Every structure is written in C-alpha cells, then in structure tokens.
Coordinates of C-alpha atoms in Angstrom, one line a residue:
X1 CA 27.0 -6.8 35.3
X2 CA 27.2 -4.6 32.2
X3 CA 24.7 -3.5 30.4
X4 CA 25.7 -5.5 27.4
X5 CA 25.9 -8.4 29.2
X6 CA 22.5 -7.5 30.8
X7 CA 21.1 -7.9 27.4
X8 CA 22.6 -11.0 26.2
X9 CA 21.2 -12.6 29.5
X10 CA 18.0 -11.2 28.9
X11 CA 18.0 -12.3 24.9
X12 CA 19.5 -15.9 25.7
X13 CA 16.7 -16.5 28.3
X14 CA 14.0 -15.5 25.9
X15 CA 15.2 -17.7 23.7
X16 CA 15.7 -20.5 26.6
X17 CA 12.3 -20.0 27.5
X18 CA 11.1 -20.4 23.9
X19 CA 12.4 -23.4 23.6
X20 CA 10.7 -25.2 26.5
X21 CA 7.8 -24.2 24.9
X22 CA 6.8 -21.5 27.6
X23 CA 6.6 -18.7 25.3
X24 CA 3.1 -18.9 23.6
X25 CA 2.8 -15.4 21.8
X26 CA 4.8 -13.2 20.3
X27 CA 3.2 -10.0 22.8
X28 CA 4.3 -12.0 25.3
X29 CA 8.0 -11.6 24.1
X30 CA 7.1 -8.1 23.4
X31 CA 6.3 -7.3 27.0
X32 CA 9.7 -8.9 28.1
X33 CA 11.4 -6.6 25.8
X34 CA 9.1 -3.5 27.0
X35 CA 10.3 -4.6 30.4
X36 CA 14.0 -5.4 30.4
X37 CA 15.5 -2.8 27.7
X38 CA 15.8 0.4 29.0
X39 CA 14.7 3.2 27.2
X40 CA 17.9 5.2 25.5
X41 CA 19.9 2.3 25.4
X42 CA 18.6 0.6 21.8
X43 CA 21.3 0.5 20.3
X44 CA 23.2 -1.4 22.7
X45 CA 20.4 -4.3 22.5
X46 CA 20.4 -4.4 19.3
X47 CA 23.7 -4.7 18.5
X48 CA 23.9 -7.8 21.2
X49 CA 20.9 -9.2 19.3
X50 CA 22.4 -8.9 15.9
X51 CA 25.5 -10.6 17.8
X52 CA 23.3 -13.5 19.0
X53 CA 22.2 -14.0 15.3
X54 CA 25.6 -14.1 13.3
X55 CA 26.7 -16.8 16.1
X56 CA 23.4 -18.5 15.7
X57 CA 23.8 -18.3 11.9
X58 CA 27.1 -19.6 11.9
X59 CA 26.0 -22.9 13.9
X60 CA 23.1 -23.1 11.1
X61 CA 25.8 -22.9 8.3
X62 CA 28.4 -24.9 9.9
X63 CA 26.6 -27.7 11.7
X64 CA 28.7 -29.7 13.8
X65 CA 25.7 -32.4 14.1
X66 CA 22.0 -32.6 12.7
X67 CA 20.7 -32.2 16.2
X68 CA 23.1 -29.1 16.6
X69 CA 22.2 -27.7 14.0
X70 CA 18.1 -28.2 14.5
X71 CA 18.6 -26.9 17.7
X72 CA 20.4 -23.9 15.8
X73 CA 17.7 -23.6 13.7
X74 CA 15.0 -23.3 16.4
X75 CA 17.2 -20.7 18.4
X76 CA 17.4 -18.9 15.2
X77 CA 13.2 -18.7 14.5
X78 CA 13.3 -17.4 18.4
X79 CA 15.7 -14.8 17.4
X80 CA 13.3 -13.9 14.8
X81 CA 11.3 -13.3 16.2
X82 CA 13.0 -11.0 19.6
X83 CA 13.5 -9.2 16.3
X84 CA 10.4 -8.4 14.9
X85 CA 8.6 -7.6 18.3
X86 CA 11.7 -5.5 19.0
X87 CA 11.3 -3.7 15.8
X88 CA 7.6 -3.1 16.6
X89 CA 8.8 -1.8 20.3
X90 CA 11.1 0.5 18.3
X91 CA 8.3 1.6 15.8
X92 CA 5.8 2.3 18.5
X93 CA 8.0 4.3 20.8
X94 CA 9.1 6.4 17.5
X95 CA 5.1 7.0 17.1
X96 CA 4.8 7.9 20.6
X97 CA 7.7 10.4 20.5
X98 CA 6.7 12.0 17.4
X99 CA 3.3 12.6 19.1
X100 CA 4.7 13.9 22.4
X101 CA 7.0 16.2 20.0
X102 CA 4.2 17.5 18.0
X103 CA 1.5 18.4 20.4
X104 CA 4.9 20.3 22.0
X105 CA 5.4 22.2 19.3
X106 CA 2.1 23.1 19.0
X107 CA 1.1 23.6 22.2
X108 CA 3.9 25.9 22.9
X109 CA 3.3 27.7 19.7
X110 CA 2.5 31.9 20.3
X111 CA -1.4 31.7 19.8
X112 CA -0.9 33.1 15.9
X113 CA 1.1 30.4 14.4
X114 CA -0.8 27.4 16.2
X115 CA -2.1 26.9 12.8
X116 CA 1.0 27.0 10.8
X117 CA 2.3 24.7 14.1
X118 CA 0.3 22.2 13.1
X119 CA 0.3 22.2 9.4
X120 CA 4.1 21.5 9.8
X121 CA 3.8 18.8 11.9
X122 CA 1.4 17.4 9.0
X123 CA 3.5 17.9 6.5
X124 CA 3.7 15.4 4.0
X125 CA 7.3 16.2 3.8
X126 CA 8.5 15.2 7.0
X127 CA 10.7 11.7 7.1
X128 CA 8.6 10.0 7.9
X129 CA 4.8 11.5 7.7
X130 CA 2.4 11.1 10.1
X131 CA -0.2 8.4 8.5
X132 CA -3.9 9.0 9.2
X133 CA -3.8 6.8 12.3
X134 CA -1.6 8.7 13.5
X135 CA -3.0 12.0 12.9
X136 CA -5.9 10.8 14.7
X137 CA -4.1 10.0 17.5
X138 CA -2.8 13.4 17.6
X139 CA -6.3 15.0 18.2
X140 CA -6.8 13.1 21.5
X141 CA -4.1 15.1 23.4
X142 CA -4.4 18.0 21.9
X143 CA -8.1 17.9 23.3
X144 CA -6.5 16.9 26.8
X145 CA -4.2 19.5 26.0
X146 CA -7.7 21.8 26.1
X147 CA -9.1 20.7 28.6
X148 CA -6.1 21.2 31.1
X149 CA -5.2 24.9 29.6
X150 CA -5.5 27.6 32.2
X151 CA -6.0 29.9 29.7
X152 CA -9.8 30.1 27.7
X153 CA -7.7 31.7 24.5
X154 CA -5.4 28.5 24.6
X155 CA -8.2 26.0 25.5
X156 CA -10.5 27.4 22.6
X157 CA -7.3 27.0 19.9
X158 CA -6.4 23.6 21.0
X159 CA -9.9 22.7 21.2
X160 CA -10.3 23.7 17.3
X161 CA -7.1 22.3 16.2
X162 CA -8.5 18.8 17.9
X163 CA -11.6 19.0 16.5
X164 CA -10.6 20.1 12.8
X165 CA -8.4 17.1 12.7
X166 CA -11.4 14.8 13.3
X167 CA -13.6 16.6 11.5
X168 CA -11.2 15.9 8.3
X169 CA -10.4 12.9 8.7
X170 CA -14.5 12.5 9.1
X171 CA -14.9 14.1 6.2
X172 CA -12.2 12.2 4.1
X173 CA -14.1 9.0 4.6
X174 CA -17.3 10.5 3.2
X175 CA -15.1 11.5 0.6
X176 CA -12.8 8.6 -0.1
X177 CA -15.0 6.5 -2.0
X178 CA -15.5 9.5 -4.6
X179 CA -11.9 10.6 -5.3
X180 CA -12.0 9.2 -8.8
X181 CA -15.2 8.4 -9.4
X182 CA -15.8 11.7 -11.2
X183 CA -13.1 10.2 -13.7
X184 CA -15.7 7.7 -14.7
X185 CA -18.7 9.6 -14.4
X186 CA -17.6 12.3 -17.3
X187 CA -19.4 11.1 -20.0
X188 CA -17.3 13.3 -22.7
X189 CA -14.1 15.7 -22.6
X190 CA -10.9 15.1 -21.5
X191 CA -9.8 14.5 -18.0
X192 CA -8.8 17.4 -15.8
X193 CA -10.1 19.9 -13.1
X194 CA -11.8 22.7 -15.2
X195 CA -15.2 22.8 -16.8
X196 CA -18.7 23.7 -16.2
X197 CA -20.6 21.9 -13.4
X198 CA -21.3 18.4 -13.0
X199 CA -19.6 18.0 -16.8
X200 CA -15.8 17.8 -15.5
X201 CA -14.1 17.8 -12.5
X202 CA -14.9 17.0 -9.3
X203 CA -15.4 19.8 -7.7
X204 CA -19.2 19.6 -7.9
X205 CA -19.5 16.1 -6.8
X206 CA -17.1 16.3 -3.5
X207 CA -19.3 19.7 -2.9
X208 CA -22.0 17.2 -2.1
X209 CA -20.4 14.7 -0.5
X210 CA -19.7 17.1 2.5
X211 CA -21.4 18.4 5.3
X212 CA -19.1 21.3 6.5
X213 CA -19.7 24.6 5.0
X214 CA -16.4 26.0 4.4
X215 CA -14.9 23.1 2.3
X216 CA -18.9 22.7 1.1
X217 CA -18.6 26.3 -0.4
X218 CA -14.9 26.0 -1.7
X219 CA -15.6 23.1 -4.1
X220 CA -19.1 24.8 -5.3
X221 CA -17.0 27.8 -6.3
X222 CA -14.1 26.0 -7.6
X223 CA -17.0 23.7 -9.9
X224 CA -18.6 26.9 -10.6
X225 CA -15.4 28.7 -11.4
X226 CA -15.9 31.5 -9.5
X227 CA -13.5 34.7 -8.1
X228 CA -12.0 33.8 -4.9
X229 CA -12.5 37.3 -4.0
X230 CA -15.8 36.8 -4.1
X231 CA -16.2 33.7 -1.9
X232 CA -14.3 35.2 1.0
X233 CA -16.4 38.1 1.0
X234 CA -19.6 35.9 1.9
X235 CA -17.5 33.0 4.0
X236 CA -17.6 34.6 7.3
X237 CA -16.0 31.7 9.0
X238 CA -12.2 32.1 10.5
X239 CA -12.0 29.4 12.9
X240 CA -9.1 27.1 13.2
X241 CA -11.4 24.0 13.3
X242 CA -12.9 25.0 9.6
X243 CA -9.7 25.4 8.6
X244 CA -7.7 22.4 9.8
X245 CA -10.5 20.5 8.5
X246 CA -10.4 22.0 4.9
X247 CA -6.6 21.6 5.3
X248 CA -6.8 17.7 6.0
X249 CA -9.3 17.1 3.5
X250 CA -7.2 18.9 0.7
X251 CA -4.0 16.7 2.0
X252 CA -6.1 13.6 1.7
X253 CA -7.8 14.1 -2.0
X254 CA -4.2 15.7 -3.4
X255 CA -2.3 13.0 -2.4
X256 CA -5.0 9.9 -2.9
X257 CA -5.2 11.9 -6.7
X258 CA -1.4 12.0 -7.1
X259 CA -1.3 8.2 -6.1
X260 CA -3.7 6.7 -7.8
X261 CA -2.3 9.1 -11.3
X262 CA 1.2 6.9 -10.5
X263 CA -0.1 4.0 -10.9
X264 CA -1.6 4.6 -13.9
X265 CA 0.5 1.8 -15.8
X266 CA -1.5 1.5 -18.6
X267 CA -0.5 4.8 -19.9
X268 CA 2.6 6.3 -17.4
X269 CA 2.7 9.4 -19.3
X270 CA -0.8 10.5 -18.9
X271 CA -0.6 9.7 -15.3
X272 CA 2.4 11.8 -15.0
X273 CA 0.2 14.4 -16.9
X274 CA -2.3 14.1 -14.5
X275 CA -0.2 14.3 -11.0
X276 CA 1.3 17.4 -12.7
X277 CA -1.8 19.1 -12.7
X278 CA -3.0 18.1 -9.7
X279 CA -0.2 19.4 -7.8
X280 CA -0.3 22.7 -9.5
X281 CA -4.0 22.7 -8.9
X282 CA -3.7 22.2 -5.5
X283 CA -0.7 24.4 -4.9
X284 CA -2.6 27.1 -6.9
X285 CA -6.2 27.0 -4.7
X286 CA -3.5 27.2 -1.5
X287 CA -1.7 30.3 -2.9
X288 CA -5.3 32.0 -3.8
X289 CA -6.8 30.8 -0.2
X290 CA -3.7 33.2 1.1
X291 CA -4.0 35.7 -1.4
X292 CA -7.7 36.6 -0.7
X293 CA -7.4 36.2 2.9
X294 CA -4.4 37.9 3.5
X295 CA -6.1 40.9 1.0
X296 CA -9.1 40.8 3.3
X297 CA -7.7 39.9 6.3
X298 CA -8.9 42.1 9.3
X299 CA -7.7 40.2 12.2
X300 CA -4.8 38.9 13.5
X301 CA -6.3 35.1 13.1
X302 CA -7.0 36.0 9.6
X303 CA -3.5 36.7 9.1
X304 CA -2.5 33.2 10.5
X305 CA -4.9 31.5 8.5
X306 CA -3.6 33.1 5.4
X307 CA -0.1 32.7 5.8
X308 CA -1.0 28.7 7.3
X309 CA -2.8 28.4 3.7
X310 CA 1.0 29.8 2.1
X311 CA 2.4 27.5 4.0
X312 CA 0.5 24.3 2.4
X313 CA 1.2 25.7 -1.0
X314 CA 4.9 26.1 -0.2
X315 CA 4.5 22.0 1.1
X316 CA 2.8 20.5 -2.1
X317 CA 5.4 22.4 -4.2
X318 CA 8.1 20.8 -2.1
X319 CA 6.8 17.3 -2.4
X320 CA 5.9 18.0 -6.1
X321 CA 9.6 19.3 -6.8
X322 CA 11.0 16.0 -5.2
X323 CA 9.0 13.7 -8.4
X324 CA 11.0 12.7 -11.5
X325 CA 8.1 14.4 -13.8
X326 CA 8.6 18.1 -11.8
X327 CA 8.5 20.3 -15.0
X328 CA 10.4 23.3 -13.6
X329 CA 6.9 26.0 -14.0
X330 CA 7.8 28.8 -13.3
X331 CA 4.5 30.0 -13.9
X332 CA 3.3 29.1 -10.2
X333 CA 6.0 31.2 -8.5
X334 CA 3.6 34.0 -10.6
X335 CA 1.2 33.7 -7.7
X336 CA 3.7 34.8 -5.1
X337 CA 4.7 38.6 -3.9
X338 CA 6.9 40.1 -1.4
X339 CA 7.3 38.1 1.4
X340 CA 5.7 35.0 -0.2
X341 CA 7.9 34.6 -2.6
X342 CA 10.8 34.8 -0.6
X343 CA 9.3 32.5 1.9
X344 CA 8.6 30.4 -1.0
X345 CA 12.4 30.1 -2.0
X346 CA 13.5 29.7 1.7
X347 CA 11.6 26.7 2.0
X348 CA 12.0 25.0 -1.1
X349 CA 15.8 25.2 -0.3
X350 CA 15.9 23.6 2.9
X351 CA 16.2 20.7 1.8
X352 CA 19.4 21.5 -0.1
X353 CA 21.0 23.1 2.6
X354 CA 20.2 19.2 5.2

C-alpha cells in the first residue's frame, strides 16, 4: 500500500470512528495523527486530507438525499476537525524544530559570539519570532545543554545564556504592568523619553521596578541623563546572564511601547510619532551600549558584548525600517563608524537581496 493510500485509510477511519461516536476528544484525534503520519511526509497527508474535503464538500453541495447529505455534513465536522488538530501537530513540531535549531546554533557557536548566537535567534525579525513562551522554553535546554558540557568555559556560557533568559522574562513581568503607566503619571509636559527625573519618561520608574543591577543602573542613568562613558566606568559587570537579561527586557518594553503607540486610534499620527521615537530611542541606547563598551573594552567577552549590543541596534532598525511611518533618518547612521556602519548596511540589505 502506498503512502497516499496509507493516509486516506488512516483519515477515512478517523472519521469512521467519529461517527460511531468513539471519538470523545479532539487530543484523542491528535494522538492518532501523532501516530500514523510519519514525520517528513506532511505534505502528502495533507494534500489526501484536503482531497477528502472537496469530495466531502461536493456531497454537502450536491446532496443526492437529506440523509446523504446529513451524513455528509457530519463527515465534514470530522474533517474539521483531523484539520485543526493536524494544524496544531504541524505548529508544535515547527516550535520544536525551531528550538532544536536554535540551541544548535548556539551551542555550536565559537565561545565569543554565543551572545550575538542568541540575540539572532531572538530576533524580532525572524518569520516567525519566537513568542515569550517560547523563549522560555529555550532556557530549559540550554541549561541541559550546561549541565552535559564537558567543557567548564562552555557550561558557564550556556549556563548564563539560560539564566539571563529567565531572568528577563522575570523581570519583564515586574515590569509589564508599568510600560505606560508613566504616560499617565506625568502630570505636565508633553509625552516622550527625555526630561528630569520622575517628571517625564520612564526611565526612573522601571529603575525601581527592577531588582537586577545592570538594567537597575541603565534606566537611573538614562532618567538622570547621564554620559554613558561614565556608567561603564563604574558597571563592572560583563557577564552574559546580565546581559541577555538587559537584552530581553529592552526587547519586551520597545516592542510592548511600539504596540501599544499603534493602536493609538484616537490620534494615529501621534502614535506614529511616538513608535518613531521609540525605535530611535531604543536603537540609539543599543548603538551607545556598543560604543562605550567596545571604547572600554579590555577583554575578549567585552568585545562580544559590545558588538551583541550592535547587533540589537542593527535589529530594531530593521524592524523599524519595515513600518509605513519609517522616516528615512539618516541621523542614526551618525552613531556608526568603521566596521559598524558597514555591518549596519549589510544587514539592513538582507532582506533585499531574500
């Protein structure tokens, strides 16, 4: 028997035993699918399954009794629903892949771009990005991934990367409840990121809302308005864990920011306004973070950390340039030098060149 014809015996018996009333859940269907379709061969079930339902379909439309036709109608529901658990099959499996692929790419990473390894595979640009489920569900190999590692150098780095991730996402639910609070809270001025303490901004508010000391000391120097030069010279702290941690919180409030601005349908143009300047905001603090580190830098992991902090800037311009309301500023690129800028101009055309 083919593998075709496999399938449409499988599918038809589903929907056989549905109709006797045998099938009581949908997970049961699920696990029937789980065990009968071979992994690899998708596209072959499905295209039997969307056979099954045209023929199905046809019998609905073109009934050659009532009692064919409720019969027909029945079949059709138990298609449905083959469909929607195989869909969930398919959705799962692509999760699981994703996740296999990542901690891959990470894992197999030379030990000085594990950090820039991972910020890729966070990347808000990727089709599609990893949600926040899913990015917790990263940090559980990756500690496995530790704890196997013959290597101490390669057991502490994983260990960090793991533990940044759920330190972020940790500190994004302190955080969450606050990202536009602040908007509320300012009791005169306009809206935007600058200003003295506690007056405008948010930068002094999320400074209290978390516990960690490197994105703790960031926001108090952004609220202060303060040289970046001289916050690296008293943050002592390059470890990956701070900084994947800094990195997902940053993610999380510049993209909650730049969602909640879009919706904004009350007045679209100051939303637009606003998403504008939180992109360059955030691209800006990245490019600085690099700047200052890669200035100060006097280690190798200093070096990866700075050009893993380019590399978010280079992302949030990406995503920014893909909006309707991307203004063209030229005026960021004005942060860049050397190598940065050319990096800068690489990236941003890659997705020109797909």
């Amino acid at each position: 028997m083919g593998l075709g014809d496999r399938y449409f015996e499988l599918i038809d018996d589903i929907v056989k035993t549905t109709l006797k009333g045998k099938i009581r859940s949908k997970s049961q269907v699920y696990q029937i699918l789980v065990k009968g379709v071979t992994v690899g061969t998708g596209e072959i079930f499905e295209r039997c399954l969307d056979q099954r339902f045209d023929m199905t379909q046809a019998e609905v439309d073109n009934p050659k009794s009532e009692l064919k036709q409720a019969k027909a109608i029945r079949k059709l529901r138990a298609l449905n629903t083959i469909r929607g658990e195989w869909e969930q099959w398919q959705e799962e499996n692509r999760v699981s892949e994703t996740i296999t692929s990542a901690i891959q790419s990470i894992t197999t990473a030379e030990p000085a771009d594990r950090f820039t390894a991972l910020l890729r595979v966070i990347d808000p640009n990727q089709q599609p990005p990893l949600t926040l489920q899913q990015l917790a569900s990263l940090a559980k190999p990756l500690k496995q991934q530790a704890q196997q590692a013959s290597e101490s150098d390669t057991a502490t780095d994983l260990g960090q990367l793991a533990a940044g991730i759920t330190a972020g996402l940790a500190s994004w639910q302190r955080l969450e409840d606050y990202l536009v609070s602040w908007i509320y809270d300012q009791s005169r001025g306009s809206l935007g990121f600058e200003g003295t303490p506690e007056q405008r901004g948010p930068w002094g508010l999320w400074a209290k809302k978390v516990d960690s000391p490197l994105p703790q000391s960031l926001f108090q120097t952004l609220a202060l308005n303060q040289s970046f030069h001289e916050w690296a010279d008293t943050q002592p702290s390059l470890e990956l864990e701070a900084w994947v941690e800094l990195a997902v919180i940053l993610q999380c409030l510049q993209r909650g920011l730049v969602n909640w601005f879009d919706k904004m349908v009350y007045d679209s143009k100051m939303g637009a306004k606003l998403s504008i300047s939180t992109f360059i905001v955030f691209a800006v603090i990245w490019s600085r973070l690099a700047n200052v580190l890669n200035q100060t830098a006097i280690s190798s992991n200093g070096n990866a950390i700075a050009n893993g902090c380019f590399q978010v800037c280079l992302q949030i311009l990406r995503t920014f340039a893909q909006r309707d309301y991307f203004p063209l500023y030229g005026g960021v690129f004005a942060n860049f030098s050397g190598n940065y800028l050319q990096d800068a101009l690489n990236y941003l055309d890659e997705p020109l060149r797909q």
